[in-house]
Structures are given as structure tokens and as C-alpha cells.
Amino acid sequence: LIPSFIDFSNTSMPFFIIYVLSVRKSFSTYDSNIFSKISSESAFLPAEYFVISASKLSLPPLNCSLMATLSAGKESTCNAVDLACFSFEVHLIKIPYPHSSCPILCNPMDCSPNRLLCPWDFPGKNTREASESLKFEDENRVIYLFFENRNNVFIFLNFLFRTGVIFAILLICVDMALIIKDIIFFSGTIYISLESRLISLAIALFFFMDISLRVFIEGIQLYFSDIFNSLDAAIIIVTLLVDITYLFYDFTLTKIFPRLRIILQPVRLVILIRVFHLAHQKRHLEMLTRRMVSGNKRRYKKDGFDLDLTYVTERIIAMSFPSSGKQSFYRNPIKEVVRFLDTKHPNHYQVYNLCSERAYDPKYFHHRVHRYLIDDHNVPSLSEMVAFSMEVKEWMARDKDNVIVVHCKGGKGRTGTMVCAYLLASEIFATAEDSLYYFGERRTDKSTSSKFQGIETPSQNRFVEYFAMVKNIYNLTLPPIKKLTIRKIMIYSIHGVGKGNGHDLKLQIIMQRKTVFFCSASKNCRIFHDAETDRVIILLSNCPPLYDEVKVKFFSSSALPKYYDNCAFFFWFHMSFIQNNRLYLSRSELDNPHKTKAWKTYSPEFAVEVYFDDI
């Protein structure tokens, strides 16, 4: 959208770069005059860039129609991007082009130049539909820290809070009585009882630990940006130092410190206020711990809500498991999720629970809950992906206000797999790569961390690619059944993996949730180690016919790290897409070895190759 009063020729002015839409797509739904204007006056830029030049641009909030009046073209020029407002001082911002088919646009919900969204291409949609598709309702600026052992951290925090507040209030009452006694009845006596010193030290240590954890969670800069937090920390630290000094030193030779203590006694009354403040911080502490657990996943932090919940599109919501009981302290509380949905989308939402390992009473969501039983870090069947996509398409077609809410445990892997399937089925995206990239961008809040929060496991990525073929080749019907048996499996670069010769490995084949084959060095297979080529050859005997979704798991009697699925490594594939009776999977395509922390065990050349026989 290019307002006509912006001077493109004045290139000496500060400017910012904004992506309007993918340059490799057709411009048939947009005004060609705009693009000719851009191309003629910004020819020095790469094709992906469009430049808007201005020193300062300050406009009141504008709707699409008003923008159209200011624009050089027709109304269609603004429908593609419904910018809510321009109101900021323009700076030079270098934005790397993220993806060939996933451009970046300004967030219509924000006015600052650093707030960006990554929308999708719109094949087959008119500009009004494209515009409507860009209305998101989430908050990007959430500051929180990701911990590897985040659940344990929270359990400690939660225990500390629940017991600590009660403990602190009791100690404060005792300590205040001692302080008042010291102030009223102080007679210059230097001696202070050990009990009094220990009580004061316990209180000071408790609050010092509380401050330390808050600084650790929120960050030093953010925490101390609040003047009251700084004052709070100063009082606690001074009190702690005085109490430590009183505990370990004998003051029979000096009168300075007792007098200092009397001076500080009124100051320490401030701590009593802090206890009541902490009692009101329960909700805040819960929010912080939920942010720790969710990591840098994009959260909805608006209108009184703070949930691990993302609008993938305006009609697709991805979130973590809605929990109750103890888990609600570090995951989405189910009652808050219900309140959110009943407030934002009353009578127009449908929930999809993709967890096989946990459930909840569907009455919470007015019995609008559908379940697909998918194991954690594993894949749905293609038939489930097709059924889900068709069901969602039907639900969306009933009413333009209908939305879906999809979750697994963390709202990433299984959720992303199914959401990407629908994005492909509804033709929002044409390729698996684009849908995977888009989901990851929407689920990840890069303002807090660069950790990727999209679909991580290789098998889940592979099944999204399978589904793209089901959509594009088979028109959302399942491919013809192909039955094969596994003849041999070759493992490359085996050195350093367990014993390094493959004799510690065991193999399990799972099909339709049942173990159909198991082998080890002494049963159903022969294992050969070729030291010269650093590979292992496993020849299988009596392998049954395999078809549809197949899972191969490798166990080791050695101390190999176990990450997902309690095994050394595993992978899923679909038999109908096996070509030339061969499947080769590199380290990055195998579940568990794909993880960065596993690379010290699995070399870059580590790979598995499976050879099949026709029946």
C-alpha cells in the first residue's frame, strides 16, 4: 500500500523496508500501477524489497477505505494489506528476506516498525479475503526465559511460593514483635540472642531468594527498570548483610553495629509491606512460570489473558494442553482457556485434542471436543490427517466466524502436523515446505529467543510432505496400498555409536500401533560390521509384509542417550511413498539424532538406509 504523497525520489531521507507480497507470485489481484511506480522509483533495490521514504510520518488510525483514498490506485490496492495505522519515526531497518513464498508484512495491530508478522500467499483468494486473513489478535512483546529443565524449576518455584508465603508471614510476625521490643526497650545492651539473629536471617534469606529468582526469570535489565524493585532489592540486601554480620561476629568491642541495627529497624518494617505484596503476586508468579515452560512460543497476552496460545490464522488457534490441578500452574489453566474462547469466539469454536496420553472432561468446552490419539513426538496416520482436514473444512464452511482450537501437550509437533495438513488441504499453501515454515514463524516469538518452536521432529515433517502429495497428487484420497518387506538395513558411520559395531542394537517394527517384528543379534536377524567402511549391515529374517504407516525403533544395550520415545533413535515412513524399494535417511532425517545435543554421539555422516523386497 503506497500513499501517493510519499516521495520515492528523495532517497537521502531515512527510509524503512517493508515487504508487500511475494515477488514470485502473480500480481493479478493487485493494482499494476502501484508496482510500476515502485519498480521505476526503487529500481536500485533487489526484487524482494519495496521502499517507502519519509522523515516522519504521523497519521491517525486509518481504515482500508480511507487509505484507498490516499493511495495512487484503486481500492483493490489496499485490500491486500489492511494496515491499521502509520505513526512512528522512520528508521533504517534491515530485514532479511525470510522465505521465497512467505513475505513479511507490518502487523496491522501495531504501529511500531519492529512489530512484524509473516502472512501467507493467497492462491485463489480475492483481495478482500486476503485482507480478512491478515487480522490477528495476539501479542508479540512477551519477555520470559526458556529453561531446559523448566518443569522442575517451576515445581520448585511453586513449592517455594506456597510454603514460603506462610512461612514468611509467621516469621515476619515474630520479627516485628522483636523489632518493636528492641525499639521500645533498647537499653544499650550489645547482646542479641541467637534466636533473634536466626529468625532475622531466615526472613532475609527467604526474600533474597525470592528477588534472585525474579531477576533470573525476568532478566536484570527488566527487573531493575522498576524503581520499586530496585528499592526492594536494596533493602533486602542491606538487611541480609546486617543479619549475617550479627550472626557470625562478636560485638563486645564495638557499639557501632548495634546502633546501626536500631537505625535499620524502622527500615525493616518495609519488609512487612513486601509480604502482603508477595501474597498478591500469586497470579504474577504463575504467569512467569507458565512463560518459562512455554519458552519462546508466541503467547496471547492481551485483554487480561496470558496464555500459551497462538493465532496461526484468524480462524486457527494452536495452544498447549489445557490443564487442571498442579499442571495448571505451569500450563494453560483449562478454566482460563474456556473463558478466553467463550469471550472471543462464543459458540463458534471447536477443540481438537491430539494427545493419546491425557484428556479432560469435554463438558468444559460444551462437548465440542474431538480427539485424535497421537503419541507424543510421533505422527498421525495419513487417514487421520485426511479426516481431520475434511472435518475442519466442513466446520469452517458452516459459518465464517467458526474457528478451531488445536492442541497436543506443548502445542508444537502434533499440533503443527495437523495444522499444516489443513493449511495444505484448504490451499492456503501449496507446498509442505511453505506450510511448515509458516507454522514455525507463527508459533515462535523471536523477540525473546531464536529457539525454533515449530515442527521439530523429522518424521512429523516427513508426514506433512506425504500429506502434500496426498493433496496434490491424489486429491485428498489415500494412495494405493503397497506391501513390502524389509530385507536389510544399513547404518553408516557407526563408530562412536554404542559399541561401534552394531552388536548392541535391537530393532523393533511397529505397524497399526502393534509390534509386528523384533530382532537382535541373536534373533530374527544377522548383524555384520564392516570396519573398513564404518558401517553395519543388518539382514532381517521373517519380516512380515508391511504397509501404510511403519515405525522402526532402535534400542541399544549401551549407554546411548535416549531423548524421544525412550530409545536410541527411530523413524516413521509410509510404505506407499517408497520408491525403488529403498529409503535413505540422513542424520537430520532421523528422530533423536536430529537433535543438536545428540551430535556428540552421531557424526554428520550417520545415516540409515532401508532396502525392501516385493511380496
XYZ file of C-alpha atoms in Angstrom:
615
model
C 0.000 0.000 0.000
C 1.708 3.198 -1.180
C 0.150 6.564 -0.219
C 0.554 8.975 -3.120
C 2.099 11.766 -1.053
C 5.235 9.760 -0.185
C 8.213 10.933 -2.194
C 10.165 7.961 -3.535
C 12.683 10.108 -5.357
C 14.114 11.686 -2.218
C 16.434 8.816 -1.354
C 18.511 10.955 1.011
C 15.730 10.781 3.565
C 15.649 7.974 6.139
C 13.695 5.016 4.941
C 12.463 1.644 6.046
C 11.986 -1.536 4.060
C 8.689 -3.380 4.033
C 7.683 -6.472 2.112
C 4.375 -6.111 0.347
C 3.937 -9.575 -1.087
C 5.922 -12.390 -2.623
C 7.543 -11.252 -5.846
C 7.391 -14.685 -7.400
C 3.606 -14.812 -7.212
C 1.158 -13.334 -9.687
C 0.115 -9.728 -9.170
C -3.238 -10.322 -10.837
C -5.237 -9.247 -7.788
C -3.301 -6.019 -7.214
C -3.163 -2.682 -8.981
C -0.361 -2.787 -11.522
C 0.156 0.990 -11.312
C 1.455 0.656 -7.788
C 4.051 -1.887 -8.784
C 5.152 0.083 -11.815
C 5.617 3.062 -9.537
C 7.703 1.011 -7.136
C 9.784 -0.584 -9.850
C 10.517 2.726 -11.578
C 11.471 4.678 -8.460
C 13.108 1.920 -6.424
C 14.966 0.110 -9.155
C 18.178 0.126 -7.170
C 16.727 -2.393 -4.706
C 16.594 -6.188 -5.047
C 13.311 -7.507 -6.353
C 12.157 -8.542 -2.894
C 12.311 -5.009 -1.474
C 9.892 -2.127 -1.721
C 10.955 1.192 -0.192
C 8.820 3.807 1.462
C 10.782 7.014 2.119
C 9.864 9.559 4.755
C 11.457 11.594 7.506
C 8.460 11.495 9.788
C 5.048 10.138 9.026
C 2.299 10.637 11.579
C -1.226 9.781 10.593
C -4.290 8.998 12.678
C -5.598 5.418 12.513
C -6.832 4.768 9.012
C -9.196 2.155 7.758
C -8.825 0.465 4.422
C -11.255 2.749 2.596
C -9.523 5.920 3.761
C -6.155 4.505 2.802
C -7.573 3.785 -0.614
C -8.418 7.453 -0.998
C -4.844 8.408 -0.149
C -3.400 5.779 -2.423
C -2.446 6.191 -6.013
C -4.527 3.261 -7.133
C -7.938 1.775 -6.647
C -9.471 0.249 -3.551
C -8.015 -3.104 -4.520
C -4.566 -1.744 -3.772
C -5.284 -1.632 -0.059
C -7.369 -4.714 0.450
C -4.349 -6.962 0.205
C -2.827 -5.412 3.299
C -5.216 -3.809 5.751
C -2.738 -1.567 7.559
C -4.322 -0.106 10.659
C -2.025 2.870 11.093
C 1.265 4.601 10.393
C 2.539 6.504 13.401
C 6.233 6.363 14.116
C 9.532 7.963 13.308
C 11.019 6.063 10.432
C 14.424 4.469 10.832
C 16.603 2.376 8.586
C 15.694 -1.242 9.291
C 17.426 -4.096 7.507
C 15.053 -7.061 7.315
C 16.427 -10.283 5.761
C 14.037 -11.848 3.295
C 12.708 -14.854 5.206
C 11.337 -17.142 2.550
C 10.538 -17.146 -1.141
C 6.845 -17.631 -0.586
C 6.325 -16.194 2.869
C 6.806 -12.394 2.867
C 6.712 -10.182 5.911
C 4.086 -7.507 6.370
C 3.564 -4.913 9.069
C 1.361 -6.136 11.873
C -1.947 -4.271 11.488
C -2.411 -4.448 15.249
C 0.728 -2.394 15.967
C 2.323 0.893 14.926
C 5.983 0.254 15.697
C 8.403 -0.663 12.907
C 9.826 -3.655 14.765
C 6.491 -5.484 15.009
C 6.254 -7.914 12.134
C 4.083 -10.800 11.047
C 4.633 -13.453 8.439
C 1.438 -13.973 6.448
C 0.927 -16.445 3.681
C 0.261 -16.267 -0.040
C -3.338 -16.352 -1.095
C -3.803 -18.536 -4.170
C -7.332 -18.416 -5.435
C -8.466 -15.736 -2.964
C -9.685 -12.265 -3.823
C -8.151 -9.269 -2.126
C -10.953 -8.874 0.416
C -10.497 -12.464 1.595
C -6.760 -11.908 1.735
C -7.256 -8.802 3.804
C -9.544 -10.575 6.243
C -6.997 -13.354 6.605
C -4.427 -10.931 7.991
C -6.332 -9.933 11.120
C -4.560 -11.496 14.061
C -5.215 -10.961 17.754
C -2.038 -11.771 19.610
C 0.724 -10.006 21.441
C 4.362 -10.270 20.442
C 6.163 -8.449 23.241
C 6.299 -11.035 25.999
C 9.512 -11.211 27.982
C 10.318 -14.536 29.500
C 13.093 -17.070 29.662
C 13.285 -20.627 28.401
C 14.726 -23.313 30.641
C 15.775 -26.797 29.598
C 14.547 -28.286 32.861
C 11.630 -25.920 33.075
C 9.136 -28.239 34.799
C 11.495 -28.872 37.706
C 12.219 -25.166 38.001
C 8.530 -24.413 38.256
C 7.806 -27.152 40.785
C 10.480 -25.613 42.979
C 9.076 -22.115 42.478
C 5.540 -23.223 43.166
C 6.542 -25.059 46.341
C 8.616 -22.088 47.431
C 5.749 -19.706 46.915
C 3.044 -21.753 48.611
C 5.090 -22.689 51.670
C 7.254 -19.604 51.650
C 4.469 -17.076 51.967
C 3.023 -18.835 55.011
C 6.497 -19.282 56.449
C 7.382 -15.655 55.795
C 4.214 -14.270 57.338
C 4.795 -16.261 60.527
C 8.423 -15.166 60.674
C 7.524 -11.570 59.966
C 5.048 -11.527 62.843
C 7.705 -12.821 65.211
C 10.341 -10.492 63.808
C 8.105 -7.433 64.018
C 7.451 -8.212 67.660
C 11.197 -8.403 68.258
C 11.799 -5.162 66.357
C 9.157 -3.297 68.332
C 10.591 -4.745 71.541
C 14.105 -3.604 70.547
C 12.923 -0.108 69.664
C 10.870 0.394 72.831
C 13.032 -1.345 75.389
C 16.525 -0.813 73.938
C 18.906 -0.011 76.797
C 22.226 -0.003 75.001
C 22.791 -3.683 75.582
C 25.022 -5.106 72.901
C 23.961 -8.735 73.225
C 21.321 -10.060 70.795
C 20.037 -13.580 71.292
C 20.886 -16.288 68.785
C 17.177 -16.988 68.238
C 16.538 -13.412 67.192
C 19.507 -13.416 64.842
C 18.441 -16.695 63.209
C 14.862 -15.511 62.711
C 16.010 -12.289 61.060
C 18.485 -14.167 58.877
C 15.835 -16.686 57.787
C 13.499 -13.911 56.697
C 16.247 -12.036 54.877
C 17.388 -15.211 53.086
C 13.853 -16.024 52.018
C 13.302 -12.633 50.442
C 16.781 -12.606 48.930
C 15.989 -15.914 47.235
C 12.681 -14.507 46.024
C 14.408 -11.474 44.495
C 17.112 -13.635 42.924
C 14.540 -15.864 41.238
C 12.604 -12.890 39.931
C 15.761 -11.358 38.495
C 16.665 -14.729 36.985
C 13.244 -15.083 35.352
C 12.651 -11.511 34.188
C 16.237 -10.525 33.461
C 18.408 -7.971 35.249
C 17.585 -5.065 32.964
C 13.821 -5.537 33.050
C 13.600 -6.184 36.783
C 15.666 -3.180 37.842
C 13.914 -0.869 35.396
C 11.240 -0.579 38.104
C 12.379 1.812 40.841
C 10.359 -0.056 43.471
C 12.085 -3.304 42.562
C 15.453 -1.575 42.955
C 14.473 -0.179 46.357
C 13.118 -3.560 47.360
C 16.375 -5.282 46.426
C 18.484 -2.687 48.233
C 16.537 -3.090 51.483
C 16.729 -6.868 51.364
C 20.457 -6.935 50.574
C 21.329 -4.455 53.339
C 19.173 -6.377 55.802
C 20.783 -9.656 54.805
C 24.296 -8.242 55.239
C 23.447 -6.872 58.675
C 21.895 -10.169 59.769
C 24.890 -12.177 58.524
C 27.206 -9.790 60.324
C 25.221 -10.154 63.548
C 25.204 -13.923 63.287
C 28.926 -14.513 62.826
C 30.646 -11.675 64.665
C 31.026 -10.784 68.309
C 30.268 -7.145 69.126
C 31.609 -6.900 72.637
C 34.298 -4.475 71.398
C 32.128 -2.089 69.357
C 28.908 -0.169 69.700
C 28.636 0.882 66.061
C 26.713 -2.072 64.695
C 24.097 -2.225 67.447
C 23.349 1.432 66.779
C 23.211 0.689 63.059
C 20.744 -2.074 63.781
C 18.487 0.288 65.679
C 18.654 2.757 62.777
C 17.725 -0.009 60.347
C 14.894 -1.444 62.455
C 12.271 1.019 61.137
C 13.540 0.427 57.604
C 12.965 -3.290 58.032
C 9.302 -2.579 58.706
C 9.085 -2.102 54.934
C 9.534 -5.861 54.607
C 6.153 -6.374 56.221
C 4.562 -4.480 53.325
C 6.508 -6.713 50.989
C 4.901 -9.847 52.436
C 1.435 -8.582 51.611
C 2.669 -7.523 48.186
C 4.001 -11.039 47.634
C 0.677 -12.515 48.685
C -0.913 -10.559 45.855
C 1.746 -11.754 43.419
C 0.437 -15.324 43.173
C -1.115 -14.743 39.772
C 2.006 -12.941 38.558
C 4.241 -15.787 39.717
C 2.037 -18.343 38.000
C 2.252 -16.368 34.764
C 6.030 -16.226 34.974
C 6.328 -19.962 35.475
C 3.970 -20.646 32.569
C 6.163 -18.459 30.396
C 9.200 -20.433 31.497
C 7.559 -23.699 30.490
C 6.253 -22.384 27.170
C 9.665 -20.964 26.307
C 9.578 -18.542 23.416
C 6.351 -19.804 21.938
C 4.146 -16.914 20.918
C 1.602 -16.224 23.650
C -1.700 -14.380 23.741
C -1.126 -11.613 26.270
C -3.986 -9.246 25.867
C -7.342 -8.255 27.391
C -6.440 -9.774 30.761
C -5.259 -13.109 29.324
C -1.776 -14.605 29.350
C -1.959 -17.982 27.617
C 0.354 -20.233 25.640
C -1.894 -19.739 22.650
C -1.225 -18.534 19.112
C -3.465 -17.413 16.291
C -1.890 -19.296 13.395
C -4.521 -17.599 11.261
C -7.538 -15.656 12.441
C -9.512 -18.940 12.415
C -6.858 -21.448 13.535
C -5.611 -21.405 17.126
C -2.713 -23.534 18.357
C -2.096 -23.918 22.079
C -0.601 -26.154 24.739
C -2.659 -28.610 26.770
C -5.460 -27.021 28.849
C -4.639 -28.336 32.310
C -6.148 -28.505 35.753
C -4.722 -29.265 39.178
C -0.987 -28.863 39.698
C -0.219 -28.740 35.978
C -2.362 -25.637 35.598
C 0.338 -23.688 37.439
C 2.783 -24.123 34.555
C 0.484 -24.837 31.602
C -2.706 -23.228 30.338
C -5.385 -23.417 33.074
C -8.388 -25.022 31.441
C -10.822 -22.562 33.026
C -8.853 -19.631 31.619
C -8.863 -21.237 28.173
C -12.626 -21.732 28.394
C -13.074 -18.122 29.485
C -10.934 -16.953 26.583
C -12.825 -18.975 23.975
C -16.244 -18.138 25.386
C -15.270 -14.466 25.360
C -13.602 -14.267 21.959
C -15.465 -16.938 19.983
C -18.707 -17.808 21.807
C -20.499 -20.797 20.247
C -18.132 -20.726 17.281
C -15.162 -22.843 18.345
C -14.284 -26.497 18.111
C -11.433 -28.050 20.101
C -9.148 -30.815 18.853
C -7.202 -32.806 21.443
C -4.351 -34.680 19.742
C -2.938 -36.291 22.903
C -3.151 -40.036 23.332
C -1.712 -39.797 26.828
C -4.080 -37.344 28.504
C -7.616 -35.982 28.305
C -10.129 -33.810 30.149
C -13.873 -33.648 30.568
C -15.345 -32.359 27.267
C -18.071 -30.543 29.198
C -15.555 -27.741 29.826
C -15.792 -26.846 26.145
C -19.531 -27.525 25.888
C -18.841 -31.000 24.470
C -17.268 -29.546 21.316
C -14.105 -31.644 21.655
C -12.739 -34.046 19.049
C -9.881 -36.439 19.825
C -7.176 -37.918 17.638
C -4.980 -40.322 19.597
C -1.408 -39.486 18.596
C 1.572 -40.417 20.758
C 3.930 -37.674 21.872
C 6.711 -36.921 19.345
C 5.077 -39.295 16.869
C 2.906 -38.928 13.784
C -0.763 -39.286 12.902
C -1.766 -41.689 10.172
C -2.454 -40.272 6.735
C -6.078 -41.338 7.093
C -6.309 -39.285 10.310
C -4.744 -36.282 8.593
C -7.228 -36.519 5.727
C -10.184 -36.992 8.093
C -9.081 -34.033 10.232
C -8.675 -31.765 7.213
C -12.047 -32.653 5.737
C -13.765 -32.260 9.102
C -12.224 -28.836 9.670
C -13.077 -27.691 6.144
C -16.692 -28.644 6.747
C -16.752 -26.844 10.108
C -15.207 -23.695 8.639
C -17.707 -23.686 5.780
C -20.695 -23.680 8.143
C -20.068 -20.174 9.428
C -17.488 -17.515 8.633
C -16.994 -16.951 12.385
C -16.179 -20.583 13.177
C -12.673 -21.268 14.474
C -10.735 -24.358 15.516
C -8.501 -24.774 18.551
C -5.835 -27.451 18.153
C -3.573 -28.667 20.935
C -1.342 -31.521 21.992
C 0.871 -31.255 25.079
C 3.121 -28.375 24.084
C 1.200 -27.205 21.019
C 4.089 -27.758 18.596
C 4.750 -31.138 16.993
C 1.449 -32.968 16.753
C -0.465 -29.700 16.641
C 1.745 -28.337 13.884
C 1.470 -31.541 11.860
C -2.322 -31.380 11.790
C -2.496 -27.615 11.306
C -0.091 -27.816 8.366
C -2.258 -30.561 6.877
C -5.275 -28.260 6.978
C -3.279 -25.330 5.567
C -2.453 -27.557 2.603
C -5.944 -29.019 2.264
C -7.538 -25.560 2.272
C -4.998 -24.360 -0.318
C -3.629 -21.595 1.878
C -0.286 -23.149 0.957
C 0.662 -25.314 -1.969
C 3.812 -26.938 -0.590
C 4.739 -28.677 2.639
C 7.828 -26.504 2.980
C 5.788 -23.303 2.977
C 3.230 -24.563 5.487
C 5.935 -25.855 7.845
C 7.849 -22.600 7.666
C 4.736 -20.531 8.251
C 3.576 -22.518 11.279
C 7.029 -22.241 12.833
C 7.103 -18.490 12.267
C 3.683 -18.001 13.795
C 4.381 -20.216 16.827
C 7.808 -18.722 17.590
C 8.332 -15.411 19.341
C 11.774 -14.407 18.115
C 11.782 -11.281 20.257
C 12.669 -13.417 23.292
C 14.731 -16.256 21.819
C 15.746 -17.739 18.486
C 14.740 -21.253 19.540
C 12.501 -22.763 16.867
C 9.004 -23.595 18.113
C 7.605 -25.236 15.005
C 7.544 -28.886 13.970
C 10.918 -30.208 15.021
C 10.916 -33.982 14.636
C 11.902 -35.292 11.183
C 9.124 -37.882 10.997
C 6.451 -35.244 11.558
C 8.000 -33.096 8.844
C 8.088 -36.119 6.554
C 4.393 -36.823 7.071
C 3.466 -33.243 6.225
C 5.358 -33.807 2.971
C 3.425 -37.033 2.442
C 0.168 -35.178 3.003
C 1.136 -32.549 0.432
C 1.455 -35.370 -2.097
C -1.891 -36.798 -0.981
C -3.437 -33.381 -1.641
C -1.658 -32.524 -4.879
C -1.450 -35.968 -6.484
C -4.327 -37.972 -5.038
C -6.822 -35.142 -4.403
C -7.164 -35.919 -0.682
C -7.735 -39.628 -1.176
C -5.369 -42.190 0.294
C -2.695 -43.542 -2.053
C -2.855 -47.149 -3.293
C -1.714 -49.682 -0.702
C 1.785 -51.011 -1.272
C 3.038 -54.063 0.631
C 6.760 -54.702 1.021
C 9.101 -56.476 3.414
C 12.385 -55.173 4.768
C 15.325 -57.189 3.503
C 18.219 -55.338 5.116
C 19.115 -52.163 6.939
C 22.467 -50.429 6.631
C 23.738 -47.993 9.240
C 26.536 -45.670 8.135
C 29.216 -44.053 10.291
C 28.551 -46.368 13.234
C 31.807 -45.535 15.022
C 31.126 -43.966 18.412
C 27.501 -45.128 18.463
C 27.242 -47.581 21.368
C 29.829 -50.324 20.961
C 30.592 -49.030 17.497
C 29.903 -52.359 15.782
C 26.105 -52.597 15.904
C 26.002 -55.724 18.083
C 24.409 -53.795 20.939
C 21.463 -52.722 18.769
C 17.968 -54.164 18.791
C 15.296 -53.357 16.251
C 11.528 -53.090 16.601
C 8.979 -52.566 13.815
C 5.574 -51.139 14.695
C 2.546 -51.027 12.421
C -1.016 -50.025 13.339
C 0.064 -49.485 16.968
C 1.306 -53.058 17.291
C 4.795 -54.526 17.345
C 4.944 -56.786 14.295
C 8.659 -57.587 14.284
C 11.579 -57.623 16.702
C 15.158 -58.634 16.143
C 18.571 -58.578 17.773
C 21.952 -60.129 17.069
C 20.623 -63.494 18.255
C 17.060 -63.390 16.945
C 15.479 -62.799 13.513
C 18.493 -61.023 12.048
C 22.225 -61.187 11.442
C 24.440 -58.199 12.116
C 27.700 -57.604 10.246
C 30.184 -54.868 10.983
C 32.329 -53.572 8.136
C 35.101 -51.719 9.946
C 36.751 -50.572 6.726
C 33.682 -48.629 5.576
C 32.454 -47.925 9.129
C 29.009 -49.345 8.555
C 26.722 -52.047 9.916
C 24.605 -54.363 7.785
C 21.517 -55.892 9.409
C 19.949 -58.760 7.465
C 16.373 -59.415 8.558
C 14.710 -62.818 8.613
C 10.965 -63.471 8.664
C 9.949 -59.836 8.308
C 6.153 -59.703 7.795
C 4.508 -57.727 4.970
C 4.467 -54.048 5.812
C 2.054 -51.403 4.547
C 0.746 -47.924 5.351
C 2.493 -46.208 8.307
C 5.542 -48.045 9.633
C 7.725 -47.150 12.596
C 11.230 -48.537 13.085
C 12.811 -48.175 16.538
C 16.398 -48.921 17.507
C 17.343 -49.760 21.071
C 20.843 -50.131 22.453
C 22.214 -52.059 25.410
C 24.968 -49.446 25.615
C 24.629 -46.077 27.267
C 23.286 -44.278 24.217
C 21.296 -41.135 25.035
C 17.523 -41.559 24.945
C 15.561 -38.478 24.070
C 12.191 -39.188 22.481
C 10.309 -42.483 22.729
C 12.747 -43.998 25.248
C 15.020 -45.396 22.543
C 18.281 -44.582 20.790
C 16.647 -43.457 17.538
C 13.581 -44.139 15.411
C 11.810 -43.061 12.246
C 8.403 -43.234 10.596
C 7.632 -43.679 6.918
C 4.659 -44.550 4.727
C 5.063 -47.597 2.535
C 3.045 -46.151 -0.369
C 5.707 -43.497 -0.945
C 8.724 -45.832 -1.030
C 10.446 -45.525 -4.393
C 12.749 -48.094 -5.981
C 12.426 -50.259 -2.849
C 14.877 -48.053 -0.993
C 14.691 -45.443 1.771
C 17.729 -43.376 2.770
C 17.577 -41.163 5.872
C 20.421 -38.891 6.925
C 21.129 -37.832 10.499
C 18.829 -34.812 10.206
C 16.002 -37.085 8.999
C 16.181 -39.477 11.963
C 14.328 -38.814 15.193
C 16.715 -38.211 18.133
C 19.956 -37.970 16.114
C 18.494 -34.790 14.593
C 18.819 -33.014 17.942
C 21.873 -30.808 18.351
C 22.727 -32.253 21.759
C 22.894 -35.745 20.192
C 25.546 -34.755 17.659
C 28.357 -35.638 20.029
C 27.192 -39.251 19.616
C 26.070 -39.265 15.986
C 28.512 -37.907 13.404
C 27.332 -35.792 10.435
C 27.691 -38.846 8.162
C 25.469 -41.011 10.349
C 22.592 -42.381 8.254
C 20.220 -45.315 7.895
C 19.324 -46.976 4.605
C 16.475 -49.480 4.322
C 16.166 -51.981 1.459
C 12.801 -53.569 0.678
C 11.627 -56.623 -1.237
C 8.385 -57.025 -3.135
C 5.975 -59.634 -1.886
